[in-house]
């Protein structure tokens, strides 16, 4: 298994990973990885993005590492996406297409989790924020197949909640808490 790690020396844990395909927005740059990717922050940009290996931010264990995925078309995650467990953010954008997580594609963060798709959103595993909001917005359908959890482990009383908005249908096949 390939591993991509920022700050591999673990001197201070602040190295970030930035991967960009299709930097000229010509719709020709797909990003596909099977590697485990770790860093304080992880940013993936491309036309279509497909990950089969886990994305794990917060390398220095500060609780604030972020994961940002921006696809011009589709974003698909088939392994866990994890951000800092205090205030780390996960932002997934599939501008014109679908945002999909597979059966092992959990989204787990301490802060906000935001998933936006031009067409459909489908979750195959849980979506869990420890302290903030889960927001899903799709231009067509949303299908939830794993639990969506917005808890308040930190006692910060910031208005934790779940917002699901679709222009067409919403199918909820799991618990929302």
mmCIF file with all atom_site columns, C-alpha atoms in Angstrom:
data_model
loop_
_atom_site.group_PDB
_atom_site.id
_atom_site.type_symbol
_atom_site.label_atom_id
_atom_site.label_alt_id
_atom_site.label_comp_id
_atom_site.label_asym_id
_atom_site.label_entity_id
_atom_site.label_seq_id
_atom_site.pdbx_PDB_ins_code
_atom_site.Cartn_x
_atom_site.Cartn_y
_atom_site.Cartn_z
_atom_site.occupancy
_atom_site.B_iso_or_equiv
_atom_site.pdbx_formal_charge
_atom_site.auth_seq_id
_atom_site.auth_comp_id
_atom_site.auth_asym_id
_atom_site.auth_atom_id
_atom_site.pdbx_PDB_model_num
ATOM 1   C CA . UNK A 1 1   ? 0.000   0.000  0.000   1.00 0.00 ? 1   UNK A CA 1
ATOM 2   C CA . UNK A 1 2   ? 1.322   3.404  -0.924  1.00 0.00 ? 2   UNK A CA 1
ATOM 3   C CA . UNK A 1 3   ? 1.492   6.092  1.741   1.00 0.00 ? 3   UNK A CA 1
ATOM 4   C CA . UNK A 1 4   ? 1.711   9.839  1.122   1.00 0.00 ? 4   UNK A CA 1
ATOM 5   C CA . UNK A 1 5   ? 2.706   11.752 4.253   1.00 0.00 ? 5   UNK A CA 1
ATOM 6   C CA . UNK A 1 6   ? 3.463   15.425 4.772   1.00 0.00 ? 6   UNK A CA 1
ATOM 7   C CA . UNK A 1 7   ? 6.053   16.067 7.493   1.00 0.00 ? 7   UNK A CA 1
ATOM 8   C CA . UNK A 1 8   ? 7.232   12.447 7.422   1.00 0.00 ? 8   UNK A CA 1
ATOM 9   C CA . UNK A 1 9   ? 9.919   13.284 9.975   1.00 0.00 ? 9   UNK A CA 1
ATOM 10  C CA . UNK A 1 10  ? 7.154   14.182 12.432  1.00 0.00 ? 10  UNK A CA 1
ATOM 11  C CA . UNK A 1 11  ? 9.305   17.045 13.612  1.00 0.00 ? 11  UNK A CA 1
ATOM 12  C CA . UNK A 1 12  ? 6.337   19.286 14.233  1.00 0.00 ? 12  UNK A CA 1
ATOM 13  C CA . UNK A 1 13  ? 3.428   17.581 12.421  1.00 0.00 ? 13  UNK A CA 1
ATOM 14  C CA . UNK A 1 14  ? 2.454   20.656 10.441  1.00 0.00 ? 14  UNK A CA 1
ATOM 15  C CA . UNK A 1 15  ? 3.118   19.483 6.882   1.00 0.00 ? 15  UNK A CA 1
ATOM 16  C CA . UNK A 1 16  ? 0.126   19.688 4.556   1.00 0.00 ? 16  UNK A CA 1
ATOM 17  C CA . UNK A 1 17  ? -0.720  17.720 1.407   1.00 0.00 ? 17  UNK A CA 1
ATOM 18  C CA . UNK A 1 18  ? -1.933  19.513 -1.745  1.00 0.00 ? 18  UNK A CA 1
ATOM 19  C CA . UNK A 1 19  ? -2.702  17.478 -4.877  1.00 0.00 ? 19  UNK A CA 1
ATOM 20  C CA . UNK A 1 20  ? -4.076  19.185 -7.971  1.00 0.00 ? 20  UNK A CA 1
ATOM 21  C CA . UNK A 1 21  ? -5.106  17.643 -11.282 1.00 0.00 ? 21  UNK A CA 1
ATOM 22  C CA . UNK A 1 22  ? -6.705  19.818 -13.958 1.00 0.00 ? 22  UNK A CA 1
ATOM 23  C CA . UNK A 1 23  ? -5.148  23.020 -12.685 1.00 0.00 ? 23  UNK A CA 1
ATOM 24  C CA . UNK A 1 24  ? -6.201  24.819 -15.884 1.00 0.00 ? 24  UNK A CA 1
ATOM 25  C CA . UNK A 1 25  ? -9.906  23.800 -15.524 1.00 0.00 ? 25  UNK A CA 1
ATOM 26  C CA . UNK A 1 26  ? -9.858  22.090 -18.940 1.00 0.00 ? 26  UNK A CA 1
ATOM 27  C CA . UNK A 1 27  ? -11.867 19.120 -17.612 1.00 0.00 ? 27  UNK A CA 1
ATOM 28  C CA . UNK A 1 28  ? -8.959  16.823 -18.391 1.00 0.00 ? 28  UNK A CA 1
ATOM 29  C CA . UNK A 1 29  ? -7.393  16.203 -14.985 1.00 0.00 ? 29  UNK A CA 1
ATOM 30  C CA . UNK A 1 30  ? -8.756  13.312 -12.934 1.00 0.00 ? 30  UNK A CA 1
ATOM 31  C CA . UNK A 1 31  ? -7.193  12.538 -9.572  1.00 0.00 ? 31  UNK A CA 1
ATOM 32  C CA . UNK A 1 32  ? -7.374  8.907  -8.453  1.00 0.00 ? 32  UNK A CA 1
ATOM 33  C CA . UNK A 1 33  ? -5.458  7.511  -5.516  1.00 0.00 ? 33  UNK A CA 1
ATOM 34  C CA . UNK A 1 34  ? -5.300  4.267  -3.587  1.00 0.00 ? 34  UNK A CA 1
ATOM 35  C CA . UNK A 1 35  ? -2.715  5.660  -1.167  1.00 0.00 ? 35  UNK A CA 1
ATOM 36  C CA . UNK A 1 36  ? -3.221  6.452  2.506   1.00 0.00 ? 36  UNK A CA 1
ATOM 37  C CA . UNK A 1 37  ? -2.780  10.238 2.619   1.00 0.00 ? 37  UNK A CA 1
ATOM 38  C CA . UNK A 1 38  ? -1.856  11.944 5.909   1.00 0.00 ? 38  UNK A CA 1
ATOM 39  C CA . UNK A 1 39  ? -0.965  15.526 6.749   1.00 0.00 ? 39  UNK A CA 1
ATOM 40  C CA . UNK A 1 40  ? -2.007  18.378 8.995   1.00 0.00 ? 40  UNK A CA 1
ATOM 41  C CA . UNK A 1 41  ? -4.294  19.556 6.194   1.00 0.00 ? 41  UNK A CA 1
ATOM 42  C CA . UNK A 1 42  ? -5.239  17.726 3.000   1.00 0.00 ? 42  UNK A CA 1
ATOM 43  C CA . UNK A 1 43  ? -6.451  19.457 -0.165  1.00 0.00 ? 43  UNK A CA 1
ATOM 44  C CA . UNK A 1 44  ? -7.408  17.570 -3.339  1.00 0.00 ? 44  UNK A CA 1
ATOM 45  C CA . UNK A 1 45  ? -8.460  19.365 -6.538  1.00 0.00 ? 45  UNK A CA 1
ATOM 46  C CA . UNK A 1 46  ? -9.426  17.861 -9.900  1.00 0.00 ? 46  UNK A CA 1
ATOM 47  C CA . UNK A 1 47  ? -12.084 17.224 -12.481 1.00 0.00 ? 47  UNK A CA 1
ATOM 48  C CA . UNK A 1 48  ? -13.106 13.820 -11.041 1.00 0.00 ? 48  UNK A CA 1
ATOM 49  C CA . UNK A 1 49  ? -11.632 12.713 -7.720  1.00 0.00 ? 49  UNK A CA 1
ATOM 50  C CA . UNK A 1 50  ? -11.653 9.089  -6.562  1.00 0.00 ? 50  UNK A CA 1
ATOM 51  C CA . UNK A 1 51  ? -9.972  7.929  -3.357  1.00 0.00 ? 51  UNK A CA 1
ATOM 52  C CA . UNK A 1 52  ? -9.627  4.299  -2.317  1.00 0.00 ? 52  UNK A CA 1
ATOM 53  C CA . UNK A 1 53  ? -7.195  5.002  0.526   1.00 0.00 ? 53  UNK A CA 1
ATOM 54  C CA . UNK A 1 54  ? -7.963  6.898  3.719   1.00 0.00 ? 54  UNK A CA 1
ATOM 55  C CA . UNK A 1 55  ? -7.511  10.671 4.005   1.00 0.00 ? 55  UNK A CA 1
ATOM 56  C CA . UNK A 1 56  ? -6.329  11.519 7.528   1.00 0.00 ? 56  UNK A CA 1
ATOM 57  C CA . UNK A 1 57  ? -5.720  15.139 8.520   1.00 0.00 ? 57  UNK A CA 1
ATOM 58  C CA . UNK A 1 58  ? -4.510  16.516 11.882  1.00 0.00 ? 58  UNK A CA 1
ATOM 59  C CA . UNK A 1 59  ? -0.995  15.059 11.767  1.00 0.00 ? 59  UNK A CA 1
ATOM 60  C CA . UNK A 1 60  ? 0.135   17.155 14.756  1.00 0.00 ? 60  UNK A CA 1
ATOM 61  C CA . UNK A 1 61  ? -2.896  16.061 16.838  1.00 0.00 ? 61  UNK A CA 1
ATOM 62  C CA . UNK A 1 62  ? -3.986  19.657 17.503  1.00 0.00 ? 62  UNK A CA 1
ATOM 63  C CA . UNK A 1 63  ? -7.580  18.713 16.695  1.00 0.00 ? 63  UNK A CA 1
ATOM 64  C CA . UNK A 1 64  ? -7.769  21.272 13.893  1.00 0.00 ? 64  UNK A CA 1
ATOM 65  C CA . UNK A 1 65  ? -6.534  19.545 10.705  1.00 0.00 ? 65  UNK A CA 1
ATOM 66  C CA . UNK A 1 66  ? -8.843  19.983 7.688   1.00 0.00 ? 66  UNK A CA 1
ATOM 67  C CA . UNK A 1 67  ? -9.729  17.976 4.564   1.00 0.00 ? 67  UNK A CA 1
ATOM 68  C CA . UNK A 1 68  ? -10.896 19.864 1.458   1.00 0.00 ? 68  UNK A CA 1
ATOM 69  C CA . UNK A 1 69  ? -11.881 18.046 -1.735  1.00 0.00 ? 69  UNK A CA 1
ATOM 70  C CA . UNK A 1 70  ? -12.990 20.053 -4.757  1.00 0.00 ? 70  UNK A CA 1
ATOM 71  C CA . UNK A 1 71  ? -14.023 18.214 -7.925  1.00 0.00 ? 71  UNK A CA 1
ATOM 72  C CA . UNK A 1 72  ? -15.365 19.988 -10.965 1.00 0.00 ? 72  UNK A CA 1
ATOM 73  C CA . UNK A 1 73  ? -17.501 16.899 -11.644 1.00 0.00 ? 73  UNK A CA 1
ATOM 74  C CA . UNK A 1 74  ? -17.594 13.845 -9.296  1.00 0.00 ? 74  UNK A CA 1
ATOM 75  C CA . UNK A 1 75  ? -15.999 13.198 -5.895  1.00 0.00 ? 75  UNK A CA 1
ATOM 76  C CA . UNK A 1 76  ? -15.957 9.572  -4.691  1.00 0.00 ? 76  UNK A CA 1
ATOM 77  C CA . UNK A 1 77  ? -14.467 8.321  -1.400  1.00 0.00 ? 77  UNK A CA 1
ATOM 78  C CA . UNK A 1 78  ? -14.250 4.601  -0.715  1.00 0.00 ? 78  UNK A CA 1
ATOM 79  C CA . UNK A 1 79  ? -12.231 4.846  2.506   1.00 0.00 ? 79  UNK A CA 1
ATOM 80  C CA . UNK A 1 80  ? -12.416 6.936  5.678   1.00 0.00 ? 80  UNK A CA 1
ATOM 81  C CA . UNK A 1 81  ? -11.996 10.718 5.555   1.00 0.00 ? 81  UNK A CA 1
ATOM 82  C CA . UNK A 1 82  ? -10.937 12.045 8.962   1.00 0.00 ? 82  UNK A CA 1
ATOM 83  C CA . UNK A 1 83  ? -10.229 15.609 10.108  1.00 0.00 ? 83  UNK A CA 1
ATOM 84  C CA . UNK A 1 84  ? -9.171  16.990 13.512  1.00 0.00 ? 84  UNK A CA 1
ATOM 85  C CA . UNK A 1 85  ? -11.481 15.838 16.269  1.00 0.00 ? 85  UNK A CA 1
ATOM 86  C CA . UNK A 1 86  ? -11.770 19.223 18.035  1.00 0.00 ? 86  UNK A CA 1
ATOM 87  C CA . UNK A 1 87  ? -12.456 21.678 15.220  1.00 0.00 ? 87  UNK A CA 1
ATOM 88  C CA . UNK A 1 88  ? -11.189 20.068 11.997  1.00 0.00 ? 88  UNK A CA 1
ATOM 89  C CA . UNK A 1 89  ? -13.371 20.613 8.939   1.00 0.00 ? 89  UNK A CA 1
ATOM 90  C CA . UNK A 1 90  ? -14.321 18.341 6.047   1.00 0.00 ? 90  UNK A CA 1
ATOM 91  C CA . UNK A 1 91  ? -15.492 20.075 2.885   1.00 0.00 ? 91  UNK A CA 1
ATOM 92  C CA . UNK A 1 92  ? -16.396 17.983 -0.175  1.00 0.00 ? 92  UNK A CA 1
ATOM 93  C CA . UNK A 1 93  ? -17.586 19.735 -3.332  1.00 0.00 ? 93  UNK A CA 1
ATOM 94  C CA . UNK A 1 94  ? -18.640 17.983 -6.543  1.00 0.00 ? 94  UNK A CA 1
ATOM 95  C CA . UNK A 1 95  ? -19.509 21.089 -8.517  1.00 0.00 ? 95  UNK A CA 1
ATOM 96  C CA . UNK A 1 96  ? -21.352 19.578 -11.488 1.00 0.00 ? 96  UNK A CA 1
ATOM 97  C CA . UNK A 1 97  ? -21.662 15.922 -10.518 1.00 0.00 ? 97  UNK A CA 1
ATOM 98  C CA . UNK A 1 98  ? -22.078 13.481 -7.653  1.00 0.00 ? 98  UNK A CA 1
ATOM 99  C CA . UNK A 1 99  ? -20.518 13.293 -4.199  1.00 0.00 ? 99  UNK A CA 1
ATOM 100 C CA . UNK A 1 100 ? -20.396 9.652  -3.098  1.00 0.00 ? 100 UNK A CA 1
ATOM 101 C CA . UNK A 1 101 ? -18.986 7.766  -0.131  1.00 0.00 ? 101 UNK A CA 1
ATOM 102 C CA . UNK A 1 102 ? -18.708 3.985  -0.283  1.00 0.00 ? 102 UNK A CA 1
ATOM 103 C CA . UNK A 1 103 ? -19.469 1.414  2.405   1.00 0.00 ? 103 UNK A CA 1
ATOM 104 C CA . UNK A 1 104 ? -16.143 2.212  4.120   1.00 0.00 ? 104 UNK A CA 1
ATOM 105 C CA . UNK A 1 105 ? -16.197 5.926  3.245   1.00 0.00 ? 105 UNK A CA 1
ATOM 106 C CA . UNK A 1 106 ? -16.991 7.535  6.575   1.00 0.00 ? 106 UNK A CA 1
ATOM 107 C CA . UNK A 1 107 ? -16.662 11.296 7.117   1.00 0.00 ? 107 UNK A CA 1
ATOM 108 C CA . UNK A 1 108 ? -15.492 12.053 10.683  1.00 0.00 ? 108 UNK A CA 1
ATOM 109 C CA . UNK A 1 109 ? -14.513 15.503 12.007  1.00 0.00 ? 109 UNK A CA 1
ATOM 110 C CA . UNK A 1 110 ? -14.567 17.653 15.097  1.00 0.00 ? 110 UNK A CA 1
ATOM 111 C CA . UNK A 1 111 ? -15.900 20.669 13.214  1.00 0.00 ? 111 UNK A CA 1
ATOM 112 C CA . UNK A 1 112 ? -18.277 21.241 10.344  1.00 0.00 ? 112 UNK A CA 1
ATOM 113 C CA . UNK A 1 113 ? -18.797 18.644 7.624   1.00 0.00 ? 113 UNK A CA 1
ATOM 114 C CA . UNK A 1 114 ? -20.097 20.164 4.404   1.00 0.00 ? 114 UNK A CA 1
ATOM 115 C CA . UNK A 1 115 ? -20.939 18.124 1.292   1.00 0.00 ? 115 UNK A CA 1
ATOM 116 C CA . UNK A 1 116 ? -22.177 19.914 -1.826  1.00 0.00 ? 116 UNK A CA 1
ATOM 117 C CA . UNK A 1 117 ? -23.018 18.309 -5.175  1.00 0.00 ? 117 UNK A CA 1
ATOM 118 C CA . UNK A 1 118 ? -24.388 19.664 -8.421  1.00 0.00 ? 118 UNK A CA 1
ATOM 119 C CA . UNK A 1 119 ? -26.327 16.434 -8.912  1.00 0.00 ? 119 UNK A CA 1
ATOM 120 C CA . UNK A 1 120 ? -26.571 13.692 -6.229  1.00 0.00 ? 120 UNK A CA 1
ATOM 121 C CA . UNK A 1 121 ? -25.112 12.924 -2.807  1.00 0.00 ? 121 UNK A CA 1
ATOM 122 C CA . UNK A 1 122 ? -24.976 9.303  -1.635  1.00 0.00 ? 122 UNK A CA 1
ATOM 123 C CA . UNK A 1 123 ? -23.437 8.231  1.671   1.00 0.00 ? 123 UNK A CA 1
ATOM 124 C CA . UNK A 1 124 ? -22.510 4.605  2.263   1.00 0.00 ? 124 UNK A CA 1
ATOM 125 C CA . UNK A 1 125 ? -21.032 4.964  5.755   1.00 0.00 ? 125 UNK A CA 1
ATOM 126 C CA . UNK A 1 126 ? -21.467 7.262  8.761   1.00 0.00 ? 126 UNK A CA 1
ATOM 127 C CA . UNK A 1 127 ? -21.018 11.042 8.801   1.00 0.00 ? 127 UNK A CA 1
ATOM 128 C CA . UNK A 1 128 ? -20.044 12.315 12.279  1.00 0.00 ? 128 UNK A CA 1
ATOM 129 C CA . UNK A 1 129 ? -19.103 15.739 13.635  1.00 0.00 ? 129 UNK A CA 1
ATOM 130 C CA . UNK A 1 130 ? -18.025 15.893 17.255  1.00 0.00 ? 130 UNK A CA 1
ATOM 131 C CA . UNK A 1 131 ? -18.859 19.547 17.869  1.00 0.00 ? 131 UNK A CA 1
ATOM 132 C CA . UNK A 1 132 ? -20.588 21.287 14.970  1.00 0.00 ? 132 UNK A CA 1
ATOM 133 C CA . UNK A 1 133 ? -22.814 21.024 11.877  1.00 0.00 ? 133 UNK A CA 1
ATOM 134 C CA . UNK A 1 134 ? -23.378 18.506 9.102   1.00 0.00 ? 134 UNK A CA 1
ATOM 135 C CA . UNK A 1 135 ? -24.665 20.203 5.947   1.00 0.00 ? 135 UNK A CA 1
ATOM 136 C CA . UNK A 1 136 ? -25.515 18.397 2.701   1.00 0.00 ? 136 UNK A CA 1
ATOM 137 C CA . UNK A 1 137 ? -26.791 20.262 -0.359  1.00 0.00 ? 137 UNK A CA 1
ATOM 138 C CA . UNK A 1 138 ? -27.512 18.614 -3.727  1.00 0.00 ? 138 UNK A CA 1
ATOM 139 C CA . UNK A 1 139 ? -28.912 19.845 -7.012  1.00 0.00 ? 139 UNK A CA 1
ATOM 140 C CA . UNK A 1 140 ? -30.909 16.653 -7.429  1.00 0.00 ? 140 UNK A CA 1
ATOM 141 C CA . UNK A 1 141 ? -31.157 13.732 -4.911  1.00 0.00 ? 141 UNK A CA 1
ATOM 142 C CA . UNK A 1 142 ? -29.635 12.843 -1.543  1.00 0.00 ? 142 UNK A CA 1
ATOM 143 C CA . UNK A 1 143 ? -29.506 9.247  -0.296  1.00 0.00 ? 143 UNK A CA 1
ATOM 144 C CA . UNK A 1 144 ? -28.295 8.621  3.263   1.00 0.00 ? 144 UNK A CA 1
ATOM 145 C CA . UNK A 1 145 ? -27.247 5.000  3.912   1.00 0.00 ? 145 UNK A CA 1
ATOM 146 C CA . UNK A 1 146 ? -25.105 5.534  7.028   1.00 0.00 ? 146 UNK A CA 1
ATOM 147 C CA . UNK A 1 147 ? -25.852 7.291  10.314  1.00 0.00 ? 147 UNK A CA 1
ATOM 148 C CA . UNK A 1 148 ? -25.471 11.094 10.348  1.00 0.00 ? 148 UNK A CA 1
ATOM 149 C CA . UNK A 1 149 ? -24.406 12.369 13.766  1.00 0.00 ? 149 UNK A CA 1
ATOM 150 C CA . UNK A 1 150 ? -24.002 15.956 14.983  1.00 0.00 ? 150 UNK A CA 1
ATOM 151 C CA . UNK A 1 151 ? -23.019 15.660 18.617  1.00 0.00 ? 151 UNK A CA 1
ATOM 152 C CA . UNK A 1 152 ? -21.625 18.115 21.138  1.00 0.00 ? 152 UNK A CA 1
ATOM 153 C CA . UNK A 1 153 ? -18.662 16.465 22.820  1.00 0.00 ? 153 UNK A CA 1
ATOM 154 C CA . UNK A 1 154 ? -17.093 19.799 23.697  1.00 0.00 ? 154 UNK A CA 1
ATOM 155 C CA . UNK A 1 155 ? -20.039 21.463 25.393  1.00 0.00 ? 155 UNK A CA 1
ATOM 156 C CA . UNK A 1 156 ? -19.601 24.506 23.176  1.00 0.00 ? 156 UNK A CA 1
ATOM 157 C CA . UNK A 1 157 ? -23.354 24.963 22.515  1.00 0.00 ? 157 UNK A CA 1
ATOM 158 C CA . UNK A 1 158 ? -22.727 26.270 19.012  1.00 0.00 ? 158 UNK A CA 1
ATOM 159 C CA . UNK A 1 159 ? -26.009 25.083 17.591  1.00 0.00 ? 159 UNK A CA 1
ATOM 160 C CA . UNK A 1 160 ? -25.025 21.615 16.446  1.00 0.00 ? 160 UNK A CA 1
ATOM 161 C CA . UNK A 1 161 ? -27.328 20.211 13.822  1.00 0.00 ? 161 UNK A CA 1
ATOM 162 C CA . UNK A 1 162 ? -27.957 18.467 10.540  1.00 0.00 ? 162 UNK A CA 1
ATOM 163 C CA . UNK A 1 163 ? -29.169 20.269 7.417   1.00 0.00 ? 163 UNK A CA 1
ATOM 164 C CA . UNK A 1 164 ? -30.070 18.231 4.331   1.00 0.00 ? 164 UNK A CA 1
ATOM 165 C CA . UNK A 1 165 ? -31.283 20.094 1.245   1.00 0.00 ? 165 UNK A CA 1
ATOM 166 C CA . UNK A 1 166 ? -32.019 18.580 -2.170  1.00 0.00 ? 166 UNK A CA 1
ATOM 167 C CA . UNK A 1 167 ? -33.808 20.044 -5.168  1.00 0.00 ? 167 UNK A CA 1
ATOM 168 C CA . UNK A 1 168 ? -35.507 16.691 -5.753  1.00 0.00 ? 168 UNK A CA 1
ATOM 169 C CA . UNK A 1 169 ? -35.679 13.648 -3.440  1.00 0.00 ? 169 UNK A CA 1
ATOM 170 C CA . UNK A 1 170 ? -34.176 12.803 -0.040  1.00 0.00 ? 170 UNK A CA 1
ATOM 171 C CA . UNK A 1 171 ? -34.001 9.154  1.044   1.00 0.00 ? 171 UNK A CA 1
ATOM 172 C CA . UNK A 1 172 ? -32.915 8.517  4.633   1.00 0.00 ? 172 UNK A CA 1
ATOM 173 C CA . UNK A 1 173 ? -32.065 4.879  5.293   1.00 0.00 ? 173 UNK A CA 1
ATOM 174 C CA . UNK A 1 174 ? -30.177 5.375  8.588   1.00 0.00 ? 174 UNK A CA 1
ATOM 175 C CA . UNK A 1 175 ? -30.379 7.302  11.859  1.00 0.00 ? 175 UNK A CA 1
ATOM 176 C CA . UNK A 1 176 ? -29.972 11.083 12.075  1.00 0.00 ? 176 UNK A CA 1
ATOM 177 C CA . UNK A 1 177 ? -28.889 12.198 15.555  1.00 0.00 ? 177 UNK A CA 1
#
